[in-house]
């Protein structure tokens, strides 16, 4: 078969990784794909650097429009990122009949439906394994490996930066700001880490997974997003004492009323395998009704791990580019005409267990007041930790783990607890998931 | 599109699971596959039970020949097991132009090359996700998800029975025979558990993974196989004290001289995620040159977990049955004309670290004798544990962990150590892998 000709938009970290792995493993990849895969044109604003990476093996231009318009190009790899130029070029490439491979979770989470619709009209493939959890083939697992299942929920550590920070905070007892600087020094966090630490990146990925798990459109605007910037070291310690670790989880869950789609720091039992995923590693836990729980673990970012996913998509396209569209895997796992409009629930309607920490005056009756407020809201207590006040102190912390309840009940109870004269300041609320 | 019509050979545990999941999730599965999947004929010797399971929804016969000859059947699912009837029916079904889905690792590990060749000639698919690690989509990950990579090694806990037994031996300090009875009572071990506990089942699976990872033919007869029947509780305890857990691993590893293909109890560092896979769960760790390490975890057996894999294969076939053969994933990941004959190495040529336990007389100079023998064989010592003799005892245990060396060097050294008058009885040798 004739080779597949690829145009590459953006040859930064992941682009260079893709170029290098394709070159290094070209023989092994062709033995699998049954045809060779060849990068014929690269667009990057930094033409000099692009030429250095590609070493004269292909044409290098600064204008991505030349790539998407190139009649020799079968597949366009988009590694620019963001919504602006990337979206424009992807849509132009599709209009020109090119298949797309992209690692751009932000673009797909926000504009996926528009892009997939355009692609369907032109009968081209859009592959995005690299958009979620880097080199871990989680999109393939969800779209193809678990097709027998009614997926019940997905919970993933899908942002390496925040997992590195949380691991270091726990290991070394350091606070968030200190560890963030360390992460930036080591290259695990960007100079502007907002998207990572505020949970936006994880929410992009969770949104994509929610769509392919449940057959709903991508709806990033409905995701509930909390990052780790407000997480205090003391809560990591208390959680540890109670047998839990705190991870930033992206959660997508089917309930009778609708879909929960949320990203937030979450207590999970320390003995769970996923609780032991440390440093910048990613892991996604999927609960299916037939298979039970399966877990997928690996590097969620980095040059060659992400390139591994980009190239796996290229191989899939190489196999199926000339097959009729009905022989391909649907963009969002379910056939376009078989999507449902199951609603995504507001956070107040979400069901979870909770960790509540309150700073209280060490007086008789405080605990009775707090527990009776919880009882009024029908919130039952799973575990409690009351610290003895330090020597000479008259204040202490009470930590309560609740059984499952709705978020709105917890909000009502917290409002009342904060009114108690013996409760000092705000109540810290974290969600807790048993993942069992 | 018209529905895919399936004939089922064997409706025992997995067959009934397949029938039930297909029925329960038929709408969700059809929304993914773009067509419905329908079991039209079932063959089982126990016709009465088969009729009970299928409840009159399809034809039930006792003779599998009727299924493979049925012109209405597009796909045959083989869940009979073993080499005899199963092989005959699979080859007949292929000859009749049926696609095959099978969970039969024994058949494919021993006769895969013959079956895949026949299938290629008839342009039919042979899918076998359920043959390795039950519901975990590890075959898909290796054949499709990691196609960018030169796979360096695979190490898997791929037999739930033995992992359950090892977990219980460690947790409860019990010996092998006691735990085996417990496993049989709980249904984790069969009445005749030989294939599981002797490592044969794991070797079938490791053989299949070696083929698709490295592009070599399936060569079960070249696998080195050791089970867990000779494993003593004392070695599990000593390993624990040294920071290791013992797991039955199936290992396939690429080396410059050839492929290592081996199943044996293995010490692995306790802090590795895979060391914490307990009970009947399975997990496969794959090291690729681009992606690094990825891990796949889930239930490796059972009715619906295995059915999950069988049905995922059916959906793949439903998508690609009418596509040209070159649009399909190759049987063994690499194109049939792109296989290599890289040799599988004999165990003496394998490189590993080792755990050596010897029972010695508590006399001056024993350790010096042992270490000088190891030095003669160029085996360097990584860690050592010498137990104080119990009160009133004059004998004790010495445990030595070695750095990496070739198995033949260790064999020579053990021969010499066993000649020492101060060393009592045989030296216990276990392999140790750092998996890093």
PDB file of C-alpha atoms in Angstrom, chain A residues 1 21 24-25 28-35 135-137 140-151 212-216 254 273-274 276-277 281 285 289-299 304-305 307-309 311-313 315-316 318-324 326-330 333-335 338-340, chain B residues 1 21 24-25 28-35 135-137 140-151 212-216 254 273-274 276-277 281 285 289-299 304-305 307-309 311-313 315-316 318-324 326-330 333-335 338-340:
ATOM      1  CA  UNK A   1       0.000   0.000   0.000  1.00  0.00           C
ATOM      2  CA  UNK A  21       9.683   8.336  17.469  1.00  0.00           C
ATOM      3  CA  UNK A  24      13.402   5.870  15.213  1.00  0.00           C
ATOM      4  CA  UNK A  25      10.702   3.182  15.043  1.00  0.00           C
ATOM      5  CA  UNK A  28       8.615  -1.462  13.452  1.00  0.00           C
ATOM      6  CA  UNK A  29       5.644   0.869  12.917  1.00  0.00           C
ATOM      7  CA  UNK A  30       5.381   0.011   9.231  1.00  0.00           C
ATOM      8  CA  UNK A  31       5.496  -3.706  10.094  1.00  0.00           C
ATOM      9  CA  UNK A  32       2.385  -3.118  12.173  1.00  0.00           C
ATOM     10  CA  UNK A  33       0.561  -0.593   9.992  1.00  0.00           C
ATOM     11  CA  UNK A  34       1.225  -2.404   6.733  1.00  0.00           C
ATOM     12  CA  UNK A  35       2.342   0.856   5.134  1.00  0.00           C
ATOM     13  CA  UNK A 135       0.513   7.802  26.347  1.00  0.00           C
ATOM     14  CA  UNK A 136      -2.093   5.707  28.164  1.00  0.00           C
ATOM     15  CA  UNK A 137      -4.479   4.271  25.551  1.00  0.00           C
ATOM     16  CA  UNK A 140      -9.087   3.328  22.843  1.00  0.00           C
ATOM     17  CA  UNK A 141     -10.055   1.396  25.960  1.00  0.00           C
ATOM     18  CA  UNK A 142     -13.241   3.428  26.356  1.00  0.00           C
ATOM     19  CA  UNK A 143     -14.201   3.594  22.675  1.00  0.00           C
ATOM     20  CA  UNK A 144     -13.280   0.028  21.756  1.00  0.00           C
ATOM     21  CA  UNK A 145     -12.027  -2.092  24.644  1.00  0.00           C
ATOM     22  CA  UNK A 146     -15.081  -1.708  26.869  1.00  0.00           C
ATOM     23  CA  UNK A 147     -17.860  -1.549  24.265  1.00  0.00           C
ATOM     24  CA  UNK A 148     -19.742  -4.385  25.951  1.00  0.00           C
ATOM     25  CA  UNK A 149     -20.274  -2.330  29.062  1.00  0.00           C
ATOM     26  CA  UNK A 150     -22.690   0.170  30.377  1.00  0.00           C
ATOM     27  CA  UNK A 151     -20.039   2.463  31.885  1.00  0.00           C
ATOM     28  CA  UNK A 212     -17.413   8.752  25.056  1.00  0.00           C
ATOM     29  CA  UNK A 213     -18.473   6.878  28.179  1.00  0.00           C
ATOM     30  CA  UNK A 214     -22.125   7.910  28.119  1.00  0.00           C
ATOM     31  CA  UNK A 215     -22.874   8.891  24.532  1.00  0.00           C
ATOM     32  CA  UNK A 216     -23.524  12.558  25.331  1.00  0.00           C
ATOM     33  CA  UNK A 254     -23.977   8.120  35.486  1.00  0.00           C
ATOM     34  CA  UNK A 273      -4.455   1.099  43.789  1.00  0.00           C
ATOM     35  CA  UNK A 274      -5.251   4.523  42.321  1.00  0.00           C
ATOM     36  CA  UNK A 276      -0.901   4.965  45.190  1.00  0.00           C
ATOM     37  CA  UNK A 277      -0.358   6.657  41.835  1.00  0.00           C
ATOM     38  CA  UNK A 281       1.887   9.763  36.727  1.00  0.00           C
ATOM     39  CA  UNK A 285     -10.253   3.944  36.847  1.00  0.00           C
ATOM     40  CA  UNK A 289     -21.284  -3.121  34.541  1.00  0.00           C
ATOM     41  CA  UNK A 290     -19.824  -6.268  32.975  1.00  0.00           C
ATOM     42  CA  UNK A 291     -16.074  -5.934  33.437  1.00  0.00           C
ATOM     43  CA  UNK A 292     -16.138  -4.306  36.886  1.00  0.00           C
ATOM     44  CA  UNK A 293     -13.267  -1.937  37.646  1.00  0.00           C
ATOM     45  CA  UNK A 294     -10.336  -1.641  35.273  1.00  0.00           C
ATOM     46  CA  UNK A 295      -7.425   0.740  35.720  1.00  0.00           C
ATOM     47  CA  UNK A 296      -5.055   2.284  33.160  1.00  0.00           C
ATOM     48  CA  UNK A 297      -1.783   3.776  34.379  1.00  0.00           C
ATOM     49  CA  UNK A 298       1.157   5.533  32.784  1.00  0.00           C
ATOM     50  CA  UNK A 299       2.772   8.822  31.891  1.00  0.00           C
ATOM     51  CA  UNK A 304       7.517  10.740  23.746  1.00  0.00           C
ATOM     52  CA  UNK A 305       4.649   9.425  25.907  1.00  0.00           C
ATOM     53  CA  UNK A 307       3.930  11.073  20.806  1.00  0.00           C
ATOM     54  CA  UNK A 308       3.154   7.410  21.481  1.00  0.00           C
ATOM     55  CA  UNK A 309      -0.557   8.268  21.488  1.00  0.00           C
ATOM     56  CA  UNK A 311       1.389   7.810  16.439  1.00  0.00           C
ATOM     57  CA  UNK A 312      -1.062   5.118  17.575  1.00  0.00           C
ATOM     58  CA  UNK A 313      -3.757   7.357  16.094  1.00  0.00           C
ATOM     59  CA  UNK A 315      -1.530   3.895  12.615  1.00  0.00           C
ATOM     60  CA  UNK A 316      -5.293   3.581  13.132  1.00  0.00           C
ATOM     61  CA  UNK A 318      -3.304   4.408   8.131  1.00  0.00           C
ATOM     62  CA  UNK A 319      -5.377   1.233   8.469  1.00  0.00           C
ATOM     63  CA  UNK A 320      -8.781   2.764   7.992  1.00  0.00           C
ATOM     64  CA  UNK A 321      -8.250   5.851   5.845  1.00  0.00           C
ATOM     65  CA  UNK A 322      -9.421   4.055   2.735  1.00  0.00           C
ATOM     66  CA  UNK A 323     -12.170   2.065   4.427  1.00  0.00           C
ATOM     67  CA  UNK A 324     -15.772   3.233   4.294  1.00  0.00           C
ATOM     68  CA  UNK A 326     -19.010   2.911   8.742  1.00  0.00           C
ATOM     69  CA  UNK A 327     -15.996   0.688   9.307  1.00  0.00           C
ATOM     70  CA  UNK A 328     -14.405   3.234  11.595  1.00  0.00           C
ATOM     71  CA  UNK A 329     -14.857   3.776  15.310  1.00  0.00           C
ATOM     72  CA  UNK A 330     -17.321   6.641  15.901  1.00  0.00           C
ATOM     73  CA  UNK A 333     -17.600   6.054  20.764  1.00  0.00           C
ATOM     74  CA  UNK A 334     -21.333   6.074  20.014  1.00  0.00           C
ATOM     75  CA  UNK A 335     -22.693   6.506  16.492  1.00  0.00           C
ATOM     76  CA  UNK A 338     -27.223   7.499  18.663  1.00  0.00           C
ATOM     77  CA  UNK A 339     -26.201  10.212  21.122  1.00  0.00           C
ATOM     78  CA  UNK A 340     -28.484  11.009  24.046  1.00  0.00           C
TER      79      UNK A 340
ATOM     80  CA  UNK B   1     -26.643  -1.900   8.437  1.00  0.00           C
ATOM     81  CA  UNK B  21     -24.442  -9.022  28.746  1.00  0.00           C
ATOM     82  CA  UNK B  24     -28.820  -6.607  28.893  1.00  0.00           C
ATOM     83  CA  UNK B  25     -26.747  -4.003  27.034  1.00  0.00           C
ATOM     84  CA  UNK B  28     -26.040   0.488  24.276  1.00  0.00           C
ATOM     85  CA  UNK B  29     -23.851  -1.919  22.282  1.00  0.00           C
ATOM     86  CA  UNK B  30     -25.778  -1.286  19.066  1.00  0.00           C
ATOM     87  CA  UNK B  31     -25.426   2.476  19.618  1.00  0.00           C
ATOM     88  CA  UNK B  32     -21.677   1.952  19.577  1.00  0.00           C
ATOM     89  CA  UNK B  33     -21.397  -0.737  16.900  1.00  0.00           C
ATOM     90  CA  UNK B  34     -23.832   0.901  14.503  1.00  0.00           C
ATOM     91  CA  UNK B  35     -25.609  -2.418  14.026  1.00  0.00           C
ATOM     92  CA  UNK B 135     -11.840  -8.144  30.740  1.00  0.00           C
ATOM     93  CA  UNK B 136      -8.704  -5.989  30.635  1.00  0.00           C
ATOM     94  CA  UNK B 137      -8.269  -4.771  27.031  1.00  0.00           C
ATOM     95  CA  UNK B 140      -6.061  -4.067  22.135  1.00  0.00           C
ATOM     96  CA  UNK B 141      -3.518  -1.968  24.016  1.00  0.00           C
ATOM     97  CA  UNK B 142      -0.637  -4.029  22.633  1.00  0.00           C
ATOM     98  CA  UNK B 143      -1.943  -4.442  19.078  1.00  0.00           C
ATOM     99  CA  UNK B 144      -3.287  -0.918  18.654  1.00  0.00           C
ATOM    100  CA  UNK B 145      -2.709   1.407  21.595  1.00  0.00           C
ATOM    101  CA  UNK B 146       1.071   1.088  21.709  1.00  0.00           C
ATOM    102  CA  UNK B 147       1.863   0.719  17.996  1.00  0.00           C
ATOM    103  CA  UNK B 148       4.333   3.617  18.138  1.00  0.00           C
ATOM    104  CA  UNK B 149       6.580   1.743  20.495  1.00  0.00           C
ATOM    105  CA  UNK B 150       9.334  -0.716  20.351  1.00  0.00           C
ATOM    106  CA  UNK B 151       8.084  -2.870  23.223  1.00  0.00           C
ATOM    107  CA  UNK B 212       2.144  -9.505  19.501  1.00  0.00           C
ATOM    108  CA  UNK B 213       4.758  -7.465  21.339  1.00  0.00           C
ATOM    109  CA  UNK B 214       7.737  -8.574  19.278  1.00  0.00           C
ATOM    110  CA  UNK B 215       6.314  -9.778  15.963  1.00  0.00           C
ATOM    111  CA  UNK B 216       7.371 -13.395  16.454  1.00  0.00           C
ATOM    112  CA  UNK B 254      13.466  -8.374  24.269  1.00  0.00           C
ATOM    113  CA  UNK B 273       2.050  -0.522  41.803  1.00  0.00           C
ATOM    114  CA  UNK B 274       1.938  -4.046  40.349  1.00  0.00           C
ATOM    115  CA  UNK B 276       0.006  -4.238  45.208  1.00  0.00           C
ATOM    116  CA  UNK B 277      -2.311  -6.113  42.871  1.00  0.00           C
ATOM    117  CA  UNK B 281      -7.017  -9.462  40.143  1.00  0.00           C
ATOM    118  CA  UNK B 285       2.911  -3.869  32.968  1.00  0.00           C
ATOM    119  CA  UNK B 289      10.522   2.838  24.363  1.00  0.00           C
ATOM    120  CA  UNK B 290       8.381   5.930  23.734  1.00  0.00           C
ATOM    121  CA  UNK B 291       5.569   5.681  26.270  1.00  0.00           C
ATOM    122  CA  UNK B 292       7.617   4.261  29.140  1.00  0.00           C
ATOM    123  CA  UNK B 293       5.738   2.004  31.541  1.00  0.00           C
ATOM    124  CA  UNK B 294       1.971   1.601  31.303  1.00  0.00           C
ATOM    125  CA  UNK B 295      -0.108  -0.691  33.473  1.00  0.00           C
ATOM    126  CA  UNK B 296      -3.479  -2.336  32.828  1.00  0.00           C
ATOM    127  CA  UNK B 297      -5.440  -3.682  35.769  1.00  0.00           C
ATOM    128  CA  UNK B 298      -8.740  -5.470  36.264  1.00  0.00           C
ATOM    129  CA  UNK B 299     -10.514  -8.778  36.639  1.00  0.00           C
ATOM    130  CA  UNK B 304     -19.022 -11.095  32.775  1.00  0.00           C
ATOM    131  CA  UNK B 305     -15.456  -9.706  32.838  1.00  0.00           C
ATOM    132  CA  UNK B 307     -17.766 -11.674  28.351  1.00  0.00           C
ATOM    133  CA  UNK B 308     -16.794  -7.984  28.237  1.00  0.00           C
ATOM    134  CA  UNK B 309     -13.737  -8.917  26.181  1.00  0.00           C
ATOM    135  CA  UNK B 311     -18.227  -8.715  23.125  1.00  0.00           C
ATOM    136  CA  UNK B 312     -15.612  -6.004  22.496  1.00  0.00           C
ATOM    137  CA  UNK B 313     -14.210  -8.382  19.878  1.00  0.00           C
ATOM    138  CA  UNK B 315     -18.096  -5.091  18.092  1.00  0.00           C
ATOM    139  CA  UNK B 316     -14.713  -4.825  16.356  1.00  0.00           C
ATOM    140  CA  UNK B 318     -19.205  -5.900  13.448  1.00  0.00           C
ATOM    141  CA  UNK B 319     -17.363  -2.751  12.357  1.00  0.00           C
ATOM    142  CA  UNK B 320     -14.813  -4.378  10.113  1.00  0.00           C
ATOM    143  CA  UNK B 321     -16.413  -7.571   8.855  1.00  0.00           C
ATOM    144  CA  UNK B 322     -17.274  -5.989   5.518  1.00  0.00           C
ATOM    145  CA  UNK B 323     -14.089  -3.943   5.202  1.00  0.00           C
ATOM    146  CA  UNK B 324     -11.187  -5.185   3.122  1.00  0.00           C
ATOM    147  CA  UNK B 326      -5.988  -4.654   4.897  1.00  0.00           C
ATOM    148  CA  UNK B 327      -8.180  -2.358   6.962  1.00  0.00           C
ATOM    149  CA  UNK B 328      -8.138  -4.731   9.884  1.00  0.00           C
ATOM    150  CA  UNK B 329      -5.627  -5.058  12.680  1.00  0.00           C
ATOM    151  CA  UNK B 330      -3.214  -7.936  11.928  1.00  0.00           C
ATOM    152  CA  UNK B 333      -0.213  -7.068  15.710  1.00  0.00           C
ATOM    153  CA  UNK B 334       2.420  -7.215  12.970  1.00  0.00           C
ATOM    154  CA  UNK B 335       1.528  -7.873   9.335  1.00  0.00           C
ATOM    155  CA  UNK B 338       6.512  -8.824   8.579  1.00  0.00           C
ATOM    156  CA  UNK B 339       7.120 -11.367  11.339  1.00  0.00           C
ATOM    157  CA  UNK B 340      10.674 -12.033  12.486  1.00  0.00           C
TER     158      UNK B 340
END
